[in-house]
PDB file of C-alpha atoms in Angstrom:
ATOM      1  CA  MET K   1     164.502 134.369 -36.438  1.00  0.00           C
ATOM      2  CA  ALA K   2     165.291 130.894 -36.808  1.00  0.00           C
ATOM      3  CA  ASN K   3     162.331 129.580 -38.449  1.00  0.00           C
ATOM      4  CA  SER K   4     162.587 132.202 -41.517  1.00  0.00           C
ATOM      5  CA  ASN K   5     166.479 131.286 -41.585  1.00  0.00           C
ATOM      6  CA  ALA K   6     165.233 127.338 -42.077  1.00  0.00           C
ATOM      7  CA  LYS K   7     162.622 128.449 -44.594  1.00  0.00           C
ATOM      8  CA  ALA K   8     165.429 129.847 -46.698  1.00  0.00           C
ATOM      9  CA  TYR K   9     167.629 127.432 -46.043  1.00  0.00           C
ATOM     10  CA  TRP K  10     165.076 124.681 -47.525  1.00  0.00           C
ATOM     11  CA  LYS K  11     164.338 127.215 -50.712  1.00  0.00           C
ATOM     12  CA  GLU K  12     167.790 127.679 -51.648  1.00  0.00           C
ATOM     13  CA  ASN K  13     168.548 123.680 -51.274  1.00  0.00           C
ATOM     14  CA  ILE K  14     164.875 122.884 -53.454  1.00  0.00           C
ATOM     15  CA  LYS K  15     166.197 125.331 -56.018  1.00  0.00           C
ATOM     16  CA  TYR K  16     169.767 123.814 -55.894  1.00  0.00           C
ATOM     17  CA  VAL K  17     167.821 120.094 -56.203  1.00  0.00           C
ATOM     18  CA  LEU K  18     165.404 121.597 -59.338  1.00  0.00           C
ATOM     19  CA  ILE K  19     168.668 123.087 -61.474  1.00  0.00           C
ATOM     20  CA  LEU K  20     170.775 120.060 -60.909  1.00  0.00           C
ATOM     21  CA  LEU K  21     167.317 117.429 -61.863  1.00  0.00           C
ATOM     22  CA  ALA K  22     166.600 119.408 -64.983  1.00  0.00           C
ATOM     23  CA  ILE K  23     170.455 119.281 -65.938  1.00  0.00           C
ATOM     24  CA  TRP K  24     170.124 115.564 -64.985  1.00  0.00           C
ATOM     25  CA  PHE K  25     167.043 114.591 -67.281  1.00  0.00           C
ATOM     26  CA  LEU K  26     168.361 117.158 -69.926  1.00  0.00           C
ATOM     27  CA  VAL K  27     171.246 114.777 -70.339  1.00  0.00           C
ATOM     28  CA  SER K  28     170.031 111.289 -69.717  1.00  0.00           C
ATOM     29  CA  TYR K  29     166.732 111.674 -71.241  1.00  0.00           C
ATOM     30  CA  CYS K  30     167.286 114.524 -73.697  1.00  0.00           C
ATOM     31  CA  ALA K  31     170.753 113.732 -75.670  1.00  0.00           C
ATOM     32  CA  GLY K  32     170.491 109.684 -74.895  1.00  0.00           C
ATOM     33  CA  ILE K  33     166.654 109.306 -76.554  1.00  0.00           C
ATOM     34  CA  LEU K  34     165.238 112.882 -77.993  1.00  0.00           C
ATOM     35  CA  PHE K  35     168.446 114.140 -79.658  1.00  0.00           C
ATOM     36  CA  LYS K  36     170.119 110.663 -80.100  1.00  0.00           C
ATOM     37  CA  ASP K  37     169.366 111.192 -83.844  1.00  0.00           C
ATOM     38  CA  PHE K  38     171.319 114.710 -84.433  1.00  0.00           C
ATOM     39  CA  LEU K  39     173.660 113.374 -81.922  1.00  0.00           C
ATOM     40  CA  ASN K  40     175.062 110.651 -83.585  1.00  0.00           C
ATOM     41  CA  GLN K  41     176.569 112.925 -86.218  1.00  0.00           C
ATOM     42  CA  PHE K  42     179.268 113.375 -83.708  1.00  0.00           C
ATOM     43  CA  ARG K  43     181.923 111.252 -82.343  1.00  0.00           C
ATOM     44  CA  ILE K  44     183.611 110.737 -78.577  1.00  0.00           C
ATOM     45  CA  ALA K  45     186.591 108.750 -79.047  1.00  0.00           C
ATOM     46  CA  GLY K  46     185.234 107.210 -82.320  1.00  0.00           C
ATOM     47  CA  PHE K  47     181.595 106.360 -80.602  1.00  0.00           C
ATOM     48  CA  LYS K  48     178.544 108.211 -81.312  1.00  0.00           C
ATOM     49  CA  ILE K  49     177.194 110.964 -78.775  1.00  0.00           C
ATOM     50  CA  GLY K  50     174.040 110.138 -78.685  1.00  0.00           C
ATOM     51  CA  PHE K  51     174.783 106.430 -77.815  1.00  0.00           C
ATOM     52  CA  TRP K  52     177.849 107.552 -75.465  1.00  0.00           C
ATOM     53  CA  PHE K  53     175.256 109.709 -73.393  1.00  0.00           C
ATOM     54  CA  ALA K  54     172.414 106.659 -73.334  1.00  0.00           C
ATOM     55  CA  GLN K  55     175.388 104.223 -72.541  1.00  0.00           C
ATOM     56  CA  GLN K  56     177.215 106.296 -70.240  1.00  0.00           C
ATOM     57  CA  GLY K  57     177.785 109.812 -70.213  1.00  0.00           C
ATOM     58  CA  SER K  58     174.299 110.194 -68.299  1.00  0.00           C
ATOM     59  CA  MET K  59     175.798 108.125 -65.450  1.00  0.00           C
ATOM     60  CA  TYR K  60     179.020 109.964 -65.498  1.00  0.00           C
ATOM     61  CA  VAL K  61     176.920 113.764 -65.576  1.00  0.00           C
ATOM     62  CA  PHE K  62     175.173 111.681 -62.618  1.00  0.00           C
ATOM     63  CA  VAL K  63     178.208 110.785 -60.622  1.00  0.00           C
ATOM     64  CA  ILE K  64     179.329 114.555 -61.314  1.00  0.00           C
ATOM     65  CA  LEU K  65     176.136 115.880 -60.403  1.00  0.00           C
ATOM     66  CA  ILE K  66     176.121 114.600 -56.743  1.00  0.00           C
ATOM     67  CA  PHE K  67     179.725 115.794 -56.517  1.00  0.00           C
ATOM     68  CA  VAL K  68     178.319 119.104 -56.957  1.00  0.00           C
ATOM     69  CA  TYR K  69     175.438 119.143 -55.165  1.00  0.00           C
ATOM     70  CA  VAL K  70     177.794 118.166 -52.009  1.00  0.00           C
ATOM     71  CA  HIS K  71     179.829 120.888 -52.500  1.00  0.00           C
ATOM     72  CA  LEU K  72     176.826 123.204 -52.905  1.00  0.00           C
ATOM     73  CA  MET K  73     175.252 121.946 -50.002  1.00  0.00           C
ATOM     74  CA  ASN K  74     178.390 122.735 -48.058  1.00  0.00           C
ATOM     75  CA  LYS K  75     178.049 125.601 -49.104  1.00  0.00           C
ATOM     76  CA  LEU K  76     174.674 126.376 -48.362  1.00  0.00           C
ATOM     77  CA  ASP K  77     175.263 125.328 -44.846  1.00  0.00           C
ATOM     78  CA  LYS K  78     178.292 127.421 -44.263  1.00  0.00           C
ATOM     79  CA  LYS K  79     175.609 130.472 -45.254  1.00  0.00           C
ATOM     80  CA  TYR K  80     173.072 129.041 -42.679  1.00  0.00           C
ATOM     81  CA  GLY K  81     175.158 128.008 -39.862  1.00  0.00           C
ATOM     82  CA  TYR K  82     174.316 124.708 -39.977  1.00  0.00           C
ATOM     83  CA  ASN K  83     177.883 123.276 -40.885  1.00  0.00           C
ATOM     84  CA  GLU K  84     179.748 121.027 -38.311  1.00  0.00           C
TER      85      GLU K  84
END
């Protein structure tokens, strides 16, 4: 029983990690590099959005994703009984 619980826990954990890494990839690589020219048509606080994502936006999103991961893992720990 404990082994199947551990496998289910890690399966969900890996799913969360892959989803969050995909979001980070989309924001940092796609928004900051691939779609930069399209996004530069729009502005945030006077800066072109493509430039903003390349310089600051991807870092902000990364920090937000860290907090999201902590929240998800706390819920997952409680779900499988691994919380303190």
